[in-house]
GROMACS .gro file of C-alpha atoms in nm:
model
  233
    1UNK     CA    1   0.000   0.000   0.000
    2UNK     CA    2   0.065   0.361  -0.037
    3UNK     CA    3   0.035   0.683   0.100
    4UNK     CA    4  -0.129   1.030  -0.086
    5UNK     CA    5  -0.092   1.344   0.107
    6UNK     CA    6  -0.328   1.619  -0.059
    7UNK     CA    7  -0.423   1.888   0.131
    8UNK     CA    8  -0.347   1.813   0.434
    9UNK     CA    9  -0.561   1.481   0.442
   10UNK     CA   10  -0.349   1.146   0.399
   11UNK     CA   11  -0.549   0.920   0.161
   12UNK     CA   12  -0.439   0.544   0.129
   13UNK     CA   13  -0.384   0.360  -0.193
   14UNK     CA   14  -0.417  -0.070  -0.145
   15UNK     CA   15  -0.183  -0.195  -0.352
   16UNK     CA   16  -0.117  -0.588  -0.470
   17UNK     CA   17  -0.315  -0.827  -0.272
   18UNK     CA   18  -0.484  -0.595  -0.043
   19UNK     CA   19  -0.615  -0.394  -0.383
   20UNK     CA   20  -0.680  -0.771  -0.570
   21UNK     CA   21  -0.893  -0.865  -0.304
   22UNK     CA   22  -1.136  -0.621  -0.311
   23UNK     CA   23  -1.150  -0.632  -0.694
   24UNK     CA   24  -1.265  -1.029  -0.662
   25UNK     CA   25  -1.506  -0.920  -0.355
   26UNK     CA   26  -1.688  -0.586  -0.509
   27UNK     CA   27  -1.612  -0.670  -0.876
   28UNK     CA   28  -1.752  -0.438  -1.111
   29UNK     CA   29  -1.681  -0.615  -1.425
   30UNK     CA   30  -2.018  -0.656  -1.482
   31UNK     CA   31  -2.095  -0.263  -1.594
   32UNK     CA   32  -1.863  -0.240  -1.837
   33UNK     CA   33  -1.832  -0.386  -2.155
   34UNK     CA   34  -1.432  -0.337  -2.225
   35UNK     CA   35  -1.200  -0.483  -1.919
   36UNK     CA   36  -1.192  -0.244  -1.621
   37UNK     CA   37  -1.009  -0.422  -1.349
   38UNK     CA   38  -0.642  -0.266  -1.496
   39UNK     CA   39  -0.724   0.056  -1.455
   40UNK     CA   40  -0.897   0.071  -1.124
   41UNK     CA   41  -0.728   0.182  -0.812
   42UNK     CA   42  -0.829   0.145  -0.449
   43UNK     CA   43  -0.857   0.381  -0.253
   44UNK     CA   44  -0.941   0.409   0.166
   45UNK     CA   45  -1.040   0.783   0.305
   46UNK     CA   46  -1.049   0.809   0.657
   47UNK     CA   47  -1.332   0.978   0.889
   48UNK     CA   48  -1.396   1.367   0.820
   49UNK     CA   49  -1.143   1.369   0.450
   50UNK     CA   50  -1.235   1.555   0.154
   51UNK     CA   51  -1.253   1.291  -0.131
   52UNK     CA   52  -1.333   1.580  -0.386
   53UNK     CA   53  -1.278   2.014  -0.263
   54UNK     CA   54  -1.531   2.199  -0.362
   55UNK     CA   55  -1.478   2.360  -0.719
   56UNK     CA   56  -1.187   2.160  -0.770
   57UNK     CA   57  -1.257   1.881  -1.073
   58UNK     CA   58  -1.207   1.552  -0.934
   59UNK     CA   59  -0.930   1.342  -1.130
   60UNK     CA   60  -1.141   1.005  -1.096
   61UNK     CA   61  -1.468   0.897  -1.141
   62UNK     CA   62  -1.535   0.687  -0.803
   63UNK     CA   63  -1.734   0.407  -0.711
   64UNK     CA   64  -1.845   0.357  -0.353
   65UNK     CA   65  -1.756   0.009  -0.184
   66UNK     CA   66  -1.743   0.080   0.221
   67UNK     CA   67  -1.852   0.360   0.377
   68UNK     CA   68  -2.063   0.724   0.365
   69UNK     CA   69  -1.994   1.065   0.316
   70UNK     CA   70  -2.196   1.348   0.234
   71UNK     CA   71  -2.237   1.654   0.007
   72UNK     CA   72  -2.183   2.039   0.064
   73UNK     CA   73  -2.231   2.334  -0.128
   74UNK     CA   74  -2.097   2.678  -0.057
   75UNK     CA   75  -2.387   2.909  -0.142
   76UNK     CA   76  -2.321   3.320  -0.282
   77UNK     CA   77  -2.317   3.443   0.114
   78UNK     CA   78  -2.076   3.229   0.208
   79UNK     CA   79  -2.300   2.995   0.383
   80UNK     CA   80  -2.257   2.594   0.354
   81UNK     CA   81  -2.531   2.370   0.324
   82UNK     CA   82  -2.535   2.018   0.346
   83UNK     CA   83  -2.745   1.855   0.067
   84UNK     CA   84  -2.732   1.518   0.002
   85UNK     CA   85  -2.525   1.212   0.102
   86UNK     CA   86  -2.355   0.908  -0.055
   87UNK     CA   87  -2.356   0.530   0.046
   88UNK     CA   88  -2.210   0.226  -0.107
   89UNK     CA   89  -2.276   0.181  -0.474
   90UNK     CA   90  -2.291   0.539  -0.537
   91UNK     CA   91  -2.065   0.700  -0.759
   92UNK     CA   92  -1.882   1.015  -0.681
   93UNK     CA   93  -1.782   1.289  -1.038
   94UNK     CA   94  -2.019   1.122  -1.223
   95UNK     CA   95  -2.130   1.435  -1.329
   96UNK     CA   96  -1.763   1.551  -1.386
   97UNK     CA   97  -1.745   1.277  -1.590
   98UNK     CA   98  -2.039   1.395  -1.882
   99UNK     CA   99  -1.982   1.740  -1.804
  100UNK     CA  100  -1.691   1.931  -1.917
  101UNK     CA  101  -1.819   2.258  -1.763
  102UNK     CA  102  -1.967   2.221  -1.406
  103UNK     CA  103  -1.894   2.340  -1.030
  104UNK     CA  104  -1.793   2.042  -0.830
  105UNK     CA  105  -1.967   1.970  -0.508
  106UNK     CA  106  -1.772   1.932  -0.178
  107UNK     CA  107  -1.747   1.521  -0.052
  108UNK     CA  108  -1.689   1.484   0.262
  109UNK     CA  109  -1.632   1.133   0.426
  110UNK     CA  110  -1.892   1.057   0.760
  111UNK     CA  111  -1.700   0.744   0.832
  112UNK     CA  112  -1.395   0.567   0.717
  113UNK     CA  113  -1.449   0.563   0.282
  114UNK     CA  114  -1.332   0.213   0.054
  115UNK     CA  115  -1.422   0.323  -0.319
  116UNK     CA  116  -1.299   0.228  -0.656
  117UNK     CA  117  -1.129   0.527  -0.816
  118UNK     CA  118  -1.129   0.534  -1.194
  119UNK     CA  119  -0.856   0.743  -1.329
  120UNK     CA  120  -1.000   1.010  -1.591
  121UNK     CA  121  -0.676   1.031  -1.803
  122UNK     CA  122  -0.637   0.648  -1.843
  123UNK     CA  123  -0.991   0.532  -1.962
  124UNK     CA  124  -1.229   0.857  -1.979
  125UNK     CA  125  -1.261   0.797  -2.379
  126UNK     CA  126  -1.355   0.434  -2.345
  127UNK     CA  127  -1.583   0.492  -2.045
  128UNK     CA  128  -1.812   0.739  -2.221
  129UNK     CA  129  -1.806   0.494  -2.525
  130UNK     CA  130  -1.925   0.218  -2.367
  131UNK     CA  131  -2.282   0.184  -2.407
  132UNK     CA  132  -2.340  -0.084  -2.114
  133UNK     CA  133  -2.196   0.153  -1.848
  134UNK     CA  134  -2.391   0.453  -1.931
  135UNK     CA  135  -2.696   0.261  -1.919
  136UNK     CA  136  -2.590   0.200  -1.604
  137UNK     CA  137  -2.507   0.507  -1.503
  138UNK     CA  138  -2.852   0.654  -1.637
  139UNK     CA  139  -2.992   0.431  -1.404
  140UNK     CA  140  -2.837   0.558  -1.094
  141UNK     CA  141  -2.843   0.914  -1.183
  142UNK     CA  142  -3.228   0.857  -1.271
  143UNK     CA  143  -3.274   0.715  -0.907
  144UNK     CA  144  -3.058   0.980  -0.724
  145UNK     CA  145  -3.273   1.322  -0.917
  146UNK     CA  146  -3.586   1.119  -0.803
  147UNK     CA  147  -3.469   1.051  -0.431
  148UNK     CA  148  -3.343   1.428  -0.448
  149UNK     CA  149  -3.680   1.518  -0.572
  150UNK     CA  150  -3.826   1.333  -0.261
  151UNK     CA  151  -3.612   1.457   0.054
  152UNK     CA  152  -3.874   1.777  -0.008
  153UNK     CA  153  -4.189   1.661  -0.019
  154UNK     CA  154  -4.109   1.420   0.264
  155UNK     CA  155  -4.088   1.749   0.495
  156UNK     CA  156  -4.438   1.824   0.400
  157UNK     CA  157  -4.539   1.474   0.442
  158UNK     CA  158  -4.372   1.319   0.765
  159UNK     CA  159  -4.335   1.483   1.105
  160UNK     CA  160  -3.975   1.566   1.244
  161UNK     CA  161  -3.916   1.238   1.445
  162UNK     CA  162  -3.948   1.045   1.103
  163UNK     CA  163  -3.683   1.278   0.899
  164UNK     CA  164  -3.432   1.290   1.189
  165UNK     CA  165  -3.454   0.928   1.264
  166UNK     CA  166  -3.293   0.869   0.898
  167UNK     CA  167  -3.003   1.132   0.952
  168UNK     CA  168  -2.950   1.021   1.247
  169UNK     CA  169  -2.858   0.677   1.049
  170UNK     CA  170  -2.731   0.783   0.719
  171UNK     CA  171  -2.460   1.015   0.942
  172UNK     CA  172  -2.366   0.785   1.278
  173UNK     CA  173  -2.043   0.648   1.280
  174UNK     CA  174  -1.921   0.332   1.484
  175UNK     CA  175  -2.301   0.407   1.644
  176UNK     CA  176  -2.212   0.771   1.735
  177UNK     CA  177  -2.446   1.068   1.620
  178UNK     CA  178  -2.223   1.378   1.635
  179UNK     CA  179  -2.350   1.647   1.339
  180UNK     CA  180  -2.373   1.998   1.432
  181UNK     CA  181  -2.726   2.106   1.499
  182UNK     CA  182  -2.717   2.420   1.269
  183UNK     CA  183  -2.620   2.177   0.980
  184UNK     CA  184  -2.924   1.932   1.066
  185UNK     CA  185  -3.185   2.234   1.100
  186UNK     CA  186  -3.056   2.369   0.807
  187UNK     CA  187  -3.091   2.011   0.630
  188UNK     CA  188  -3.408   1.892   0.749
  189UNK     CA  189  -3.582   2.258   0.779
  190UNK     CA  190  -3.648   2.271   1.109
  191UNK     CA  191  -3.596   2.509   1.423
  192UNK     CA  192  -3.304   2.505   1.653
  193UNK     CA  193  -3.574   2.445   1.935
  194UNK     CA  194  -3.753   2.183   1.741
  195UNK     CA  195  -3.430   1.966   1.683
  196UNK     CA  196  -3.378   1.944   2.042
  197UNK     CA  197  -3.678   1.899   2.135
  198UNK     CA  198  -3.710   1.552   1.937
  199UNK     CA  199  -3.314   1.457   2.058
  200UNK     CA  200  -3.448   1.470   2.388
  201UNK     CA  201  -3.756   1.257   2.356
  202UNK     CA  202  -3.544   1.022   2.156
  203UNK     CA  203  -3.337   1.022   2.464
  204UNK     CA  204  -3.616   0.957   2.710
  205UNK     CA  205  -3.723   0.672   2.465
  206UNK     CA  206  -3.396   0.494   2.483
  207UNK     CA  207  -3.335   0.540   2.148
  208UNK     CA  208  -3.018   0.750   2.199
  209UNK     CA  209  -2.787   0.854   2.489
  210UNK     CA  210  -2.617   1.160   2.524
  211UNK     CA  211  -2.240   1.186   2.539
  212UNK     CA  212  -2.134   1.516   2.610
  213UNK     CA  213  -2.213   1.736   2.272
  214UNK     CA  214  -2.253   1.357   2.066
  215UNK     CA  215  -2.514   1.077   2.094
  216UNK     CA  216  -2.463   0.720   2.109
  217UNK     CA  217  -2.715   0.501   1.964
  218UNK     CA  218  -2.879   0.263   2.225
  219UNK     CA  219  -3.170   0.137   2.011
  220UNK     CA  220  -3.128   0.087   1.602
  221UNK     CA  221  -3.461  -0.062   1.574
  222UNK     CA  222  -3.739   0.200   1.701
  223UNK     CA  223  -3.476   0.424   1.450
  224UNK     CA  224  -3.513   0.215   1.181
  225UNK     CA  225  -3.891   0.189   1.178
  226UNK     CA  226  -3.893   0.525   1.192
  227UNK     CA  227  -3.679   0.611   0.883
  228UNK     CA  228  -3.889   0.311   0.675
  229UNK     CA  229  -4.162   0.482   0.687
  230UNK     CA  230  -4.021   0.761   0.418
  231UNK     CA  231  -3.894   0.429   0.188
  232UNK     CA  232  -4.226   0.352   0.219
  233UNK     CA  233  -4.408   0.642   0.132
   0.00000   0.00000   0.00000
């Protein structure tokens, strides 16, 4: 393995059989039509790391094995708003990728990051010539504008407990809840007062415990109902 200090964040590269075995594991042979495997790296991103600075063009197209991180943009005023997040399967510069002109998003990782990184000067031509893999990718960019398209109505539709139960999962880490509570009410479109309110009945319920300014997770399952109900909407 190696080292990649940009920044001031280290990222690790596997190498040999550390990179081979996640290649057999998470193959994704199957989206491509011309041989892939040679030109993908491996890459590991550890808790809090930029994969991608904002308005910088990424220099891969990355594919999401391990791990979640989430996406910011820096708005005219100067204020940063978190507005979506990524799991595994998800690509990261897809849009990079079929767009030669566009302002790249901040990615952030919420927990330790294993993802497939592409390189754009190796195999850019042959990935937007392959046919198969932008099916593909029509599919998942297709599913993210409609989940994008859903995260507002479901704050018309669901009350706060529902909403927050979901962060509170997409964002824990090693079962610890620890986002800032200006960046949630700003998320979810709530109240500073509101947001506490429902932390502390989640509390009384035994569905978190507070640890100093973090929360541990005590219960996943009243959590999880909770958040099903907006897959199931």
């Amino acid at each position: 393995m190696r080292y990649l200090i940009f920044l001031g964040w280290i990222m690790e590269i596997y190498k040999n059989e550390k990179r081979q075995r996640y290649l057999n594991e998470y193959s994704i042979a199957h989206l491509f039509s011309f041989s892939i495997e040679e030109f993908i790296e491996v890459h590991e991103y550890k808790r809090d790391e930029w994969i991608i600075q904002e308005g910088m063009r990424p220099d891969f197209l990355f594919y999401v094995i391990e791990g979640k991180a989430k996406i910011y943009v820096t708005h005219q005023n100067g204020k940063v708003s978190l507005i979506n997040f990524i799991n595994a399967n998800d690509y990261i510069g897809e849009m990079e990728l079929l767009n030669e002109v566009y302002y790249t998003k901040g990615i952030q990782t919420s927990t330790k990051i294993i993802c497939f990184a592409l390189p754009f000067h190796r195999c850019y031509a042959q990935m937007l010539e392959d046919a198969k893999f932008l099916r593909e990718l029509t599919k998942f960019l297709s599913i993210k504008a409609t989940q994008m398209a859903a995260k507002y109505s479901y704050s018309l539709a669901f009350p706060l407990e529902n909403r927050l139960a979901d962060f509170i999962l997409q964002t824990s880490d090693e079962e610890v809840y620890k986002e800032k509570h200006v960046t949630v009410c700003d998320f979810l479109g709530v109240s500073y007062r509101h947001l506490l309110h429902v932390l502390a009945q989640f509390c009384e319920k035994g569905y978190l415990q507070k640890e100093g300014r973090h929360y541990r997770i005590q219960q996943h399952n009243p959590l999880y109902e909770l958040a099903e109900m907006l897959r199931n909407k």
